[in-house]
mmCIF file of C-alpha atoms in Angstrom:
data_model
loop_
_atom_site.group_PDB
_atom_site.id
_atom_site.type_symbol
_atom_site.label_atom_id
_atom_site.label_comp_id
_atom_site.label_asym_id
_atom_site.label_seq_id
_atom_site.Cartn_x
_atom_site.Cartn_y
_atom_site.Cartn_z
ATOM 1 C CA UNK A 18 -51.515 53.407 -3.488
ATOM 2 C CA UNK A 19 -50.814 56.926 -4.671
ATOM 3 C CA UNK A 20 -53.516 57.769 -7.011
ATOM 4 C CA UNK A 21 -52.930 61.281 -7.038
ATOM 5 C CA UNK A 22 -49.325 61.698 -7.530
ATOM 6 C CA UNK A 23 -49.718 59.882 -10.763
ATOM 7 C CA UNK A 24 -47.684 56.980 -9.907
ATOM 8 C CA UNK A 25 -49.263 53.715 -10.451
ATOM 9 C CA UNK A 26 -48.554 50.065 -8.422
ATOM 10 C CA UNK A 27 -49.062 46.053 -9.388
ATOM 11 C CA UNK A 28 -49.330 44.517 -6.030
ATOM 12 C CA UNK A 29 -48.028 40.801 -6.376
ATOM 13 C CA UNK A 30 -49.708 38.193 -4.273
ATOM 14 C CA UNK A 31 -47.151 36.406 -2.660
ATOM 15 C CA UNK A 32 -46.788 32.246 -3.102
ATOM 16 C CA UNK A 33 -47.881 30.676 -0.385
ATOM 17 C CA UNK A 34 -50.746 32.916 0.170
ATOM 18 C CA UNK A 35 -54.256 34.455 -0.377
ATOM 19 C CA UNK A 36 -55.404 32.381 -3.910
ATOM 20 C CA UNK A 37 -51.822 31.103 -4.648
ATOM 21 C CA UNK A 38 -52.050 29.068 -1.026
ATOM 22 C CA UNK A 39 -51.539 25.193 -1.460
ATOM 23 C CA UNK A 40 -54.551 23.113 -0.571
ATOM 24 C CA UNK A 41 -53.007 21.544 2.048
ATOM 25 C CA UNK A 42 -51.826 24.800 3.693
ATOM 26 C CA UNK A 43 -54.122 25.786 6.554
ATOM 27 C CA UNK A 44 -53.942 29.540 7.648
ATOM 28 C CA UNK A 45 -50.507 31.569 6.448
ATOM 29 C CA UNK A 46 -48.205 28.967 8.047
ATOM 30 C CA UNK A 47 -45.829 27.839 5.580
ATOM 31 C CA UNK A 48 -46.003 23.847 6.085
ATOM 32 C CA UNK A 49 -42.056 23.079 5.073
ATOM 33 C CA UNK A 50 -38.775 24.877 5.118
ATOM 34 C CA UNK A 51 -38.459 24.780 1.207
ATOM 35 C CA UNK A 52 -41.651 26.246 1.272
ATOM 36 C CA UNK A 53 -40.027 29.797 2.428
ATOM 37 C CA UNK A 54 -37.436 29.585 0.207
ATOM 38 C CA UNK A 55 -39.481 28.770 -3.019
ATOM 39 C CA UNK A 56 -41.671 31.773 -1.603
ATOM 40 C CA UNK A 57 -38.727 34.534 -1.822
ATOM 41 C CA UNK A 58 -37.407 32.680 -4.956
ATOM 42 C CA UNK A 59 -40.684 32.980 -6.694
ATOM 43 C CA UNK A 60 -41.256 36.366 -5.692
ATOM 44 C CA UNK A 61 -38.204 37.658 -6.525
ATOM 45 C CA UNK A 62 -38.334 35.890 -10.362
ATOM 46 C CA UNK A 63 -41.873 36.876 -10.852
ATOM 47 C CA UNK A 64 -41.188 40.569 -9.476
ATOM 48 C CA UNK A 65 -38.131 41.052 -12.219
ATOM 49 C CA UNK A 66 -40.341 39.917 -15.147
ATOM 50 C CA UNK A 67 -42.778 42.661 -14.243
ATOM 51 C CA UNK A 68 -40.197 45.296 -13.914
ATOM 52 C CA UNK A 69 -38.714 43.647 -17.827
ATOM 53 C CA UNK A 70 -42.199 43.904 -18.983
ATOM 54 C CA UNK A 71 -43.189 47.589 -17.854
ATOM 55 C CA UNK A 72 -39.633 48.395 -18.607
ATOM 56 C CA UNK A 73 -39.456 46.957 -22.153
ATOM 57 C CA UNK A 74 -42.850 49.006 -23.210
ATOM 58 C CA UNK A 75 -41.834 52.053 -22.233
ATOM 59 C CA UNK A 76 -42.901 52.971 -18.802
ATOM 60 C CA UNK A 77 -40.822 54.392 -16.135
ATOM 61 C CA UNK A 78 -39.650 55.762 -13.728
ATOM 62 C CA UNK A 79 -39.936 52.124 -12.047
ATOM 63 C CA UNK A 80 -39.653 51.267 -8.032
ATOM 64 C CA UNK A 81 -40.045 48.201 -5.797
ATOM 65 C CA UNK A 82 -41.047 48.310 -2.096
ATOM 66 C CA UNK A 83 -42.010 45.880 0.372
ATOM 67 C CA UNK A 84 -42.787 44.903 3.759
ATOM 68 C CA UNK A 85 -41.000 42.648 6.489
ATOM 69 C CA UNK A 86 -40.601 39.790 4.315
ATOM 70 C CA UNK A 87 -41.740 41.145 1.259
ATOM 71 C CA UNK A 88 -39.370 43.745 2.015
ATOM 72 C CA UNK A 89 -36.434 42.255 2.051
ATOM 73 C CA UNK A 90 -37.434 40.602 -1.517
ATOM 74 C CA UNK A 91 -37.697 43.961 -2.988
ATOM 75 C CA UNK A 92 -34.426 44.515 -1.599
ATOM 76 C CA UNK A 93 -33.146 41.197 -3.138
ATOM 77 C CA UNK A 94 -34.793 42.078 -6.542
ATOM 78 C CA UNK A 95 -33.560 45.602 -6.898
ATOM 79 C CA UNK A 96 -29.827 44.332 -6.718
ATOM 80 C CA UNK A 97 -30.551 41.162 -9.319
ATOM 81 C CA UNK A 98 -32.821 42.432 -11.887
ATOM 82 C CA UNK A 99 -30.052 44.950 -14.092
ATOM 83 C CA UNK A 100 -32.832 48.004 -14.404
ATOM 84 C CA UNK A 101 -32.953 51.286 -12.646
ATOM 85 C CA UNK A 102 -35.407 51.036 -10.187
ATOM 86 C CA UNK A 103 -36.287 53.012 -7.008
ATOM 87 C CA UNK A 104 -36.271 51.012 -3.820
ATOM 88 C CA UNK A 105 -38.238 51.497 -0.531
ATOM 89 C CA UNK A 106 -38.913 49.420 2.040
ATOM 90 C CA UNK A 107 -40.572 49.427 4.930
ATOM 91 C CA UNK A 108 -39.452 47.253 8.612
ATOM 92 C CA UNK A 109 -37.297 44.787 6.150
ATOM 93 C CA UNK A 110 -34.469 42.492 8.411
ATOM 94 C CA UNK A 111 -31.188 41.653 6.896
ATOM 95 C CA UNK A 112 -31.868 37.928 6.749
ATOM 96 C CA UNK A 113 -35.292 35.567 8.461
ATOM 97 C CA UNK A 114 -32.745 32.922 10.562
ATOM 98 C CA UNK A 115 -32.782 35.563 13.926
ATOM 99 C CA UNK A 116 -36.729 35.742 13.504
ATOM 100 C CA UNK A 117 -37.118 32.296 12.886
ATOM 101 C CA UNK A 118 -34.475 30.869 15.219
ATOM 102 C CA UNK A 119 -34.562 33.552 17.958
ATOM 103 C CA UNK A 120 -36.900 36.172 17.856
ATOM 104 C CA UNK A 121 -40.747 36.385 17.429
ATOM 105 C CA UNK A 122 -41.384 33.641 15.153
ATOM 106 C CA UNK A 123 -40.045 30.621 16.549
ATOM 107 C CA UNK A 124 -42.759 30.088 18.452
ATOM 108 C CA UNK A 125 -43.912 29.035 15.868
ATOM 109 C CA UNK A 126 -42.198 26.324 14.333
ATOM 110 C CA UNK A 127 -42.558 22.749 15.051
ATOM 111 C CA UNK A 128 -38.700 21.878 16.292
ATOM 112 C CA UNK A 129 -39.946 18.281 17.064
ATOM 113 C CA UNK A 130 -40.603 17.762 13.019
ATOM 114 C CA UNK A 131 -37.899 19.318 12.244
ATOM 115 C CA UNK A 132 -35.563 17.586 14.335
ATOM 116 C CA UNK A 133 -37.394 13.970 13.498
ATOM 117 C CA UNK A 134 -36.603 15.225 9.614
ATOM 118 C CA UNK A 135 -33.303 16.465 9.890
ATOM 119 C CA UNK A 136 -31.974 12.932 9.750
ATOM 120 C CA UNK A 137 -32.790 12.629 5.897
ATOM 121 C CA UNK A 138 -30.614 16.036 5.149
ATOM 122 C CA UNK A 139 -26.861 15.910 4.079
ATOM 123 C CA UNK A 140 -25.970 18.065 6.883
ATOM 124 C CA UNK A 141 -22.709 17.783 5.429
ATOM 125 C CA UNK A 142 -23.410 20.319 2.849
ATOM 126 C CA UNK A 143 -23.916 23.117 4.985
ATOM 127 C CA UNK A 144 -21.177 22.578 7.208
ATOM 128 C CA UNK A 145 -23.557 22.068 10.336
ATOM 129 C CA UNK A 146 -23.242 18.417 11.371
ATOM 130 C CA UNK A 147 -22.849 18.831 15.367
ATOM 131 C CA UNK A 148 -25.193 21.540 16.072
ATOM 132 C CA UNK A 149 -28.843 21.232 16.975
ATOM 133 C CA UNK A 150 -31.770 22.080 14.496
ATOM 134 C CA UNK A 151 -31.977 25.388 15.517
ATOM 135 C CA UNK A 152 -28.519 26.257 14.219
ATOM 136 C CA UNK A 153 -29.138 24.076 11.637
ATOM 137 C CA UNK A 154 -32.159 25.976 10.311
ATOM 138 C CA UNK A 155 -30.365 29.167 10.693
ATOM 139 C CA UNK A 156 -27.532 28.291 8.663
ATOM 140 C CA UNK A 157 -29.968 27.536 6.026
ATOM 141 C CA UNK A 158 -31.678 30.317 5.656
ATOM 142 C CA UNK A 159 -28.902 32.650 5.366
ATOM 143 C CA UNK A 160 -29.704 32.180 1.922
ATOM 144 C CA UNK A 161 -32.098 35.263 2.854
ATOM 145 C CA UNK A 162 -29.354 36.971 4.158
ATOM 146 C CA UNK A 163 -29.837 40.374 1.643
ATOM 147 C CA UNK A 164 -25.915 41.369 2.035
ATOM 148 C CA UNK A 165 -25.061 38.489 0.004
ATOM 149 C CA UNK A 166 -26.135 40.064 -3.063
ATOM 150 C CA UNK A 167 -25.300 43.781 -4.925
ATOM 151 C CA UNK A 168 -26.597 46.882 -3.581
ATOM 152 C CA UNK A 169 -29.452 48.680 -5.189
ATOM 153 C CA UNK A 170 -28.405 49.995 -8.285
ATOM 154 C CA UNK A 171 -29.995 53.409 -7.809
ATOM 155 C CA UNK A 172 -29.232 54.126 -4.139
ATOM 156 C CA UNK A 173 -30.195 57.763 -4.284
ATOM 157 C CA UNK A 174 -33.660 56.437 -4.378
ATOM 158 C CA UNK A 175 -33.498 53.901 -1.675
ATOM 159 C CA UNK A 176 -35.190 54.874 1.465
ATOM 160 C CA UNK A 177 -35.122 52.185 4.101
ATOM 161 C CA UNK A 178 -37.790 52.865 6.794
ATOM 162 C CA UNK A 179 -37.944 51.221 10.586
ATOM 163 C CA UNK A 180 -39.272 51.352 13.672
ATOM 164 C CA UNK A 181 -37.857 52.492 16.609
ATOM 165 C CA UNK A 182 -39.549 49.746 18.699
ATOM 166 C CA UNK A 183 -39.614 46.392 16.696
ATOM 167 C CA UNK A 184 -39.539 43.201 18.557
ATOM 168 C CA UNK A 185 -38.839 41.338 15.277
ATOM 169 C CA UNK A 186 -36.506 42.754 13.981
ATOM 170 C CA UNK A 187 -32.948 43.519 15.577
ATOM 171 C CA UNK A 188 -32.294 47.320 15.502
ATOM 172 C CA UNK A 189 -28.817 46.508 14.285
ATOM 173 C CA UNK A 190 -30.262 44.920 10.886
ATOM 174 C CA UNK A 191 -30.705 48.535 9.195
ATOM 175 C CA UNK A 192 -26.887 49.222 9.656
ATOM 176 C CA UNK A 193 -25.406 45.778 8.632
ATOM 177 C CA UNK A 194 -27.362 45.994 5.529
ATOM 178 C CA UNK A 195 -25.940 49.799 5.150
ATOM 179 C CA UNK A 196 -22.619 48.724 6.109
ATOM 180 C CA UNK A 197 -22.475 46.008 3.559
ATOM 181 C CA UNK A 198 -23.158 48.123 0.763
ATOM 182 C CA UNK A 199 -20.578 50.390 1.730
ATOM 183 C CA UNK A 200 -17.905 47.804 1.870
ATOM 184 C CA UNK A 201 -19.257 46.543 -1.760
ATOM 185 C CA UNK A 202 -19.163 50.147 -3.248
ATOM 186 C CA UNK A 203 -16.009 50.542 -1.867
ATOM 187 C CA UNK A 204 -14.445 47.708 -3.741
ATOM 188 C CA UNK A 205 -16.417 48.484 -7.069
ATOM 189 C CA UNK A 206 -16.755 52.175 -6.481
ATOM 190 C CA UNK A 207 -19.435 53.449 -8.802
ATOM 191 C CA UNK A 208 -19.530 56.692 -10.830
ATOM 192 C CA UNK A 209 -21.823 58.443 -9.381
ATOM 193 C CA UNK A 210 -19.888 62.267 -9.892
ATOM 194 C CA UNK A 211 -22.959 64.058 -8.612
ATOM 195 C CA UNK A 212 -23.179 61.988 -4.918
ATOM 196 C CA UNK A 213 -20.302 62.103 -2.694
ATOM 197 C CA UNK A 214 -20.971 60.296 0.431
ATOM 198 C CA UNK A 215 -20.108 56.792 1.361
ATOM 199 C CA UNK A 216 -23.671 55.494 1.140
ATOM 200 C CA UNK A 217 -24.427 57.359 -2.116
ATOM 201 C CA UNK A 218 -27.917 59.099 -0.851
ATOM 202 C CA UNK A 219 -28.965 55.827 0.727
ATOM 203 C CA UNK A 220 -31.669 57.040 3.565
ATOM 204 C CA UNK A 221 -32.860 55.602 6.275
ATOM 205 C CA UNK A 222 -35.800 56.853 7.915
ATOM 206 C CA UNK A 223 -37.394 55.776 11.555
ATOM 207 C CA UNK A 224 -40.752 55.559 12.518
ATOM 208 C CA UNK A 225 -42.592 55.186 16.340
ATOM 209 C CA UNK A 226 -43.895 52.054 16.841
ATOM 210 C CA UNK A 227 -43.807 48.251 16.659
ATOM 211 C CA UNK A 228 -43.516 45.919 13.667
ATOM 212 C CA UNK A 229 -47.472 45.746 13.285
ATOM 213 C CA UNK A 230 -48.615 49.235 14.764
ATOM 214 C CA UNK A 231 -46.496 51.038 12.569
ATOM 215 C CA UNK A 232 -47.631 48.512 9.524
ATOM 216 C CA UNK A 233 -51.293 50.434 10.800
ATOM 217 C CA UNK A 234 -50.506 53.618 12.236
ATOM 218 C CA UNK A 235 -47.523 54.425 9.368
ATOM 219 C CA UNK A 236 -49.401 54.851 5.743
ATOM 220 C CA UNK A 237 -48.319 58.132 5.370
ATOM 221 C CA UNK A 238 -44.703 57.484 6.052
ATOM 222 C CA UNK A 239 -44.730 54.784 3.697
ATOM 223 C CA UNK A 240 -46.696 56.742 1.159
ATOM 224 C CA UNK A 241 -44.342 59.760 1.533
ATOM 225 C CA UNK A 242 -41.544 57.851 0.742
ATOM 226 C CA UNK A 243 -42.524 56.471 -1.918
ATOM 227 C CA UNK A 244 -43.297 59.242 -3.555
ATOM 228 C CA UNK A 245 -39.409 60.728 -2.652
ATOM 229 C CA UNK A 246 -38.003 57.616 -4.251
ATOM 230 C CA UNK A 247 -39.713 58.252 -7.276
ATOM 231 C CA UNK A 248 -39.526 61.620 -7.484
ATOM 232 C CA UNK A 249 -35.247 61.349 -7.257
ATOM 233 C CA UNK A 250 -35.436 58.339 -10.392
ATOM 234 C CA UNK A 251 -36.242 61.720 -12.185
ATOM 235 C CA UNK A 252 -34.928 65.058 -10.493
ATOM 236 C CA UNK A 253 -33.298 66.945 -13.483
ATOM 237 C CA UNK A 254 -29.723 67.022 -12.435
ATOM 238 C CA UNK A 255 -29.949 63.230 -11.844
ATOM 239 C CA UNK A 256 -32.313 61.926 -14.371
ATOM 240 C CA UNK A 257 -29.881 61.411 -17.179
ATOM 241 C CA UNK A 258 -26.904 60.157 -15.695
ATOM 242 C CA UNK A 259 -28.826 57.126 -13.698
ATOM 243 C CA UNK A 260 -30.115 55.454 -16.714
ATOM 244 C CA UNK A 261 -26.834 55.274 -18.139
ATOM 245 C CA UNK A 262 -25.088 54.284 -15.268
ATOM 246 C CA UNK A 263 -27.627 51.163 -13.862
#
C-alpha cells in the first residue's frame, strides 16, 4: 500500500470470504449469526500471531488498520495483543448490533429464520427473554462492542478516520469509542510524561463522503495516515519511551 515510504503490509483475507468462503456460502452473506462472530474472533487471533511473528524476528515499527468491520477488529486487536503497534482505521463503528438491527444492514437479514430459531437458544443467558429477535440479536452482538476491551496501547499513533456523511454508521460512534478510553485511562492512568491531554494524542480525522464513496474517493486520506501513525511509533522524542511502556 505504501511502497515508497518503505513501509510494508500483509493484507489478511478475512473468514468468511474470497478463498476462505464456506462452500455453502453464496455471495458475502454470512449464512448464521455464529458465523460473524467466529469471523471477528478469527481475525482478531490470526491478526495477533502475525504481529508475534514479525515482532519476534525483529521487524518494527508495527501497525494495524482496517475498514468498517475490519476496522473495528484492528481496533479490537491493538488493545488484546500486548505489543506496540500503531493503529488506524478507517469508517470503523463502536459495535455491528445498530447496523445490523437498525441501520443499513438489516435489510438484510432473514428475521423470519431467526425468529423460527430463536426457540432452541437459552435466552436466559443473555438476559433477553421478553424481547423480540431484533433486541435479541442486538444484545448478542455487543460482544463487538470495541469499548469493552483496553484502549490502544500506543494512542499517539491512533488516527481514527470518518466520514462526515455515513448512513451506516452513527456519527456518535467516533466519540463513545473516544470517550471510553478516556474513562479507562482515567482509572489506570498511564505514564505517558511526554503527552498531556486526556486522549493521549488520540486523532480523529473526517473525511467528505459516504461509507462506500469515501472507501473510493479517500486513498489518499487513508494512505496519509498511515504513514503519520507510523511515522509517531518512531519520532525521536517518543521512540524510546513507547516500547518500554506498551
Amino acid at each position: 500500500m505504501l511502497p515508497n515510504t518503505g513501509i510494508g503490509s500483509v493484507i489478511l483475507e478475512s473468514p468468511y470470504y474470497g478463498h476462505r468462503k464456506p462452500r455453502r456460502q453464496r455471495g458475502p452473506k454470512l449464512q448464521c449469526v455464529s458465523d460473524l462472530l467466529s469471523l471477528g474472533n478469527a481475525t482478531i487471533e490470526e491478526t495477533i500471531s502475525i504481529l508475534r511473528y514479525f515482532n519476534a524476528h525483529g521487524h518494527g515499527p508495527l501497525g494495524i488498520c482496517g475498514f468498517s468491520m475490519g476496522g473495528v477488529h484492528a481496533i479490537m486487536t491493538a488493545g488484546v495483543c500486548n505489543l506496540p503497534v500503531a493503529l488506524v482505521t478507517f469508517l470503523a463503528p463502536q459495535c455491528a448490533a445498530p447496523v445490523f438491527c437498525q441501520g443499513a444492514l438489516s435489510a438484510s437479514c432473514d428475521w423470519d429464520a431467526l425468529s423460527r430459531h430463536s426457540s432452541s437458544i437459552n435466552w436466559n443467558e443473555w438476559n433477553c427473554e421478553d424481547e423480540d429477535v431484533k433486541h435479541r440479536l442486538g444484545r448478542i452482538l455487543r460482544i463487538t462492542d470495541v469499548t469493552r476491551l483496553p484502549p490502544p496501547p500506543c494512542p499517539w499513533a491512533t488516527i481514527l478516520i470518518q466520514a462526515k456523511e455515513d448512513a451506516y454508521i452513527d456519527r456518535r460512534s467516533e466519540e463513545v469509542i473516544r470517550s471510553s478510553w478516556r474513562d479507562y485511562w482515567k482509572a489506570f492512568p498511564p505514564t505517558y510524561e511526554y503527552l498531556s491531554s486526556e486522549d493521549y494524542g488520540v486523532e480523529t480525522r473526517w473525511v467528505c463522503g459516504g461509507h462506500v464513496t469515501s472507501f473510493f474517493n479517500q486513498h489518499h486520506t487513508f494512505r496519509l495516515a498511515l504513514r503519520t501513525a507510523m511515522q509517531r511509533m518512531v519520532t525521536e522524542e517518543v521512540a524510546d519511551a513507547h516500547y518500554s511502556e506498551c
